[in-house]
């Protein structure tokens, strides 16, 4: 199976390379575009991704025995754990799910069933494959919808079968494509959904093998009703109908399940919250139970979903936690053994903050500039302003809770609060932020430690 990188058209890349042409070093280089620092973590995930490509080139018998090397990331919040995993999945075009381990509860307690993470991942994969199929059939669906719309505007009758009528029809087509018929009213058949029945209590829809909401329409048959709408609205509705006709949902489901089994990735966050052994008191007693429930999913088992059975043997699991109170050795030995690769992410420094502000493709400074540019405001930052923003973020992280790069969001929003508010009314459309302006906006807050904890 060949895996393709997602399209990068928005960045102007001339050609999208195949994933198996990317070496681990090149995978790290791609991650560097979005995540600053954390070289060890990037190296570990790049090797894991490359090994997945290598495994798919092995003989089937050998490939079945090669298990994914799951990764345990250790580091405080805001240092880039989730972003590394998310960008890796996007790079590999893999179905990706982020889930907090603390959401799960031991069997017998009220809460989420651990198998629901696999069901959620399958739903994500189906959405991915469906979107790909929609792109493939989009042109055909639009042509079919256009023909149906012209039939409504000029019904096909023996009188309309003449050459003159055909020319009139083509003129009508040209008018439609030029948008001259958008406000004209047409009457089309739309599906009558009937009353929506909600079921309260009990397991959610993701934990039911058969969805009653889907079963009832099939039981009573779908009805249609006439509805008048503008041509532009009718065209969108007909395109949607045609797309659904052209897509084979059985094939979509098969491809999605195969993609989950071969390339699925699950980011298991807050795993330190369930780290604990027997002998605890109160709610802590169930921590080991949750670990034991997660274990078979990580080890490899078969989960029954509404679309069929899914094997979890080759899904890549990336677990993460701060481990401030507990430590990785507090996890049960069996679960520890399923995360053979351990990487510790370093706390971010002032120099890292400066780079985070300006270097990544989605850098905070670039985002702020783009937002204000929509109102004609040209925003710029001097180098000393970036240094001051980074210094303030590092200082507040040291004095209060260390929330890593997330502190920059809070600091930057506070600095730009006045400009964002006054934006539409500003007469001067060129704004330069320097260190003095940053100090002025933050001075009182940072000086008052109690206020700093409250606001920043």
PDB file of C-alpha atoms in Angstrom, residues 143-157 160 165-166 168-170 172-173 176 181 184-189 226 231 234-235 238 242 245:
ATOM      1  CA  UNK A 143     -22.878  17.946 -14.452  1.00  0.00           C
ATOM      2  CA  UNK A 144     -25.711  15.598 -13.435  1.00  0.00           C
ATOM      3  CA  UNK A 145     -27.206  18.221 -11.098  1.00  0.00           C
ATOM      4  CA  UNK A 146     -27.031  20.831 -13.866  1.00  0.00           C
ATOM      5  CA  UNK A 147     -28.894  18.509 -16.277  1.00  0.00           C
ATOM      6  CA  UNK A 148     -31.586  17.820 -13.681  1.00  0.00           C
ATOM      7  CA  UNK A 149     -31.964  21.524 -12.991  1.00  0.00           C
ATOM      8  CA  UNK A 150     -32.363  22.317 -16.711  1.00  0.00           C
ATOM      9  CA  UNK A 151     -35.061  19.653 -16.916  1.00  0.00           C
ATOM     10  CA  UNK A 152     -36.928  21.472 -14.139  1.00  0.00           C
ATOM     11  CA  UNK A 153     -36.516  24.804 -15.912  1.00  0.00           C
ATOM     12  CA  UNK A 154     -37.377  23.360 -19.318  1.00  0.00           C
ATOM     13  CA  UNK A 155     -39.087  19.947 -18.939  1.00  0.00           C
ATOM     14  CA  UNK A 156     -38.213  17.296 -21.543  1.00  0.00           C
ATOM     15  CA  UNK A 157     -41.317  16.854 -23.742  1.00  0.00           C
ATOM     16  CA  UNK A 160     -38.799  20.227 -26.628  1.00  0.00           C
ATOM     17  CA  UNK A 165     -35.483  23.545 -28.327  1.00  0.00           C
ATOM     18  CA  UNK A 166     -32.024  22.052 -27.826  1.00  0.00           C
ATOM     19  CA  UNK A 168     -32.782  27.112 -26.279  1.00  0.00           C
ATOM     20  CA  UNK A 169     -31.729  24.609 -23.634  1.00  0.00           C
ATOM     21  CA  UNK A 170     -28.028  25.382 -24.225  1.00  0.00           C
ATOM     22  CA  UNK A 172     -30.470  28.383 -20.666  1.00  0.00           C
ATOM     23  CA  UNK A 173     -27.372  26.444 -19.566  1.00  0.00           C
ATOM     24  CA  UNK A 176     -27.340  29.383 -15.447  1.00  0.00           C
ATOM     25  CA  UNK A 181     -30.963  32.361 -13.093  1.00  0.00           C
ATOM     26  CA  UNK A 184     -35.489  32.164 -10.234  1.00  0.00           C
ATOM     27  CA  UNK A 185     -37.780  29.790  -8.261  1.00  0.00           C
ATOM     28  CA  UNK A 186     -38.038  26.051  -9.030  1.00  0.00           C
ATOM     29  CA  UNK A 187     -39.951  23.247  -7.366  1.00  0.00           C
ATOM     30  CA  UNK A 188     -38.032  20.094  -6.503  1.00  0.00           C
ATOM     31  CA  UNK A 189     -38.635  16.865  -4.583  1.00  0.00           C
ATOM     32  CA  UNK A 226     -42.366  19.240  -3.032  1.00  0.00           C
ATOM     33  CA  UNK A 231     -32.135  27.972  -8.421  1.00  0.00           C
ATOM     34  CA  UNK A 234     -31.724  23.868  -5.651  1.00  0.00           C
ATOM     35  CA  UNK A 235     -28.402  23.326  -7.488  1.00  0.00           C
ATOM     36  CA  UNK A 238     -29.104  18.389  -6.292  1.00  0.00           C
ATOM     37  CA  UNK A 242     -25.900  13.249  -6.978  1.00  0.00           C
ATOM     38  CA  UNK A 245     -25.588   8.421  -5.568  1.00  0.00           C
TER      39      UNK A 245
END
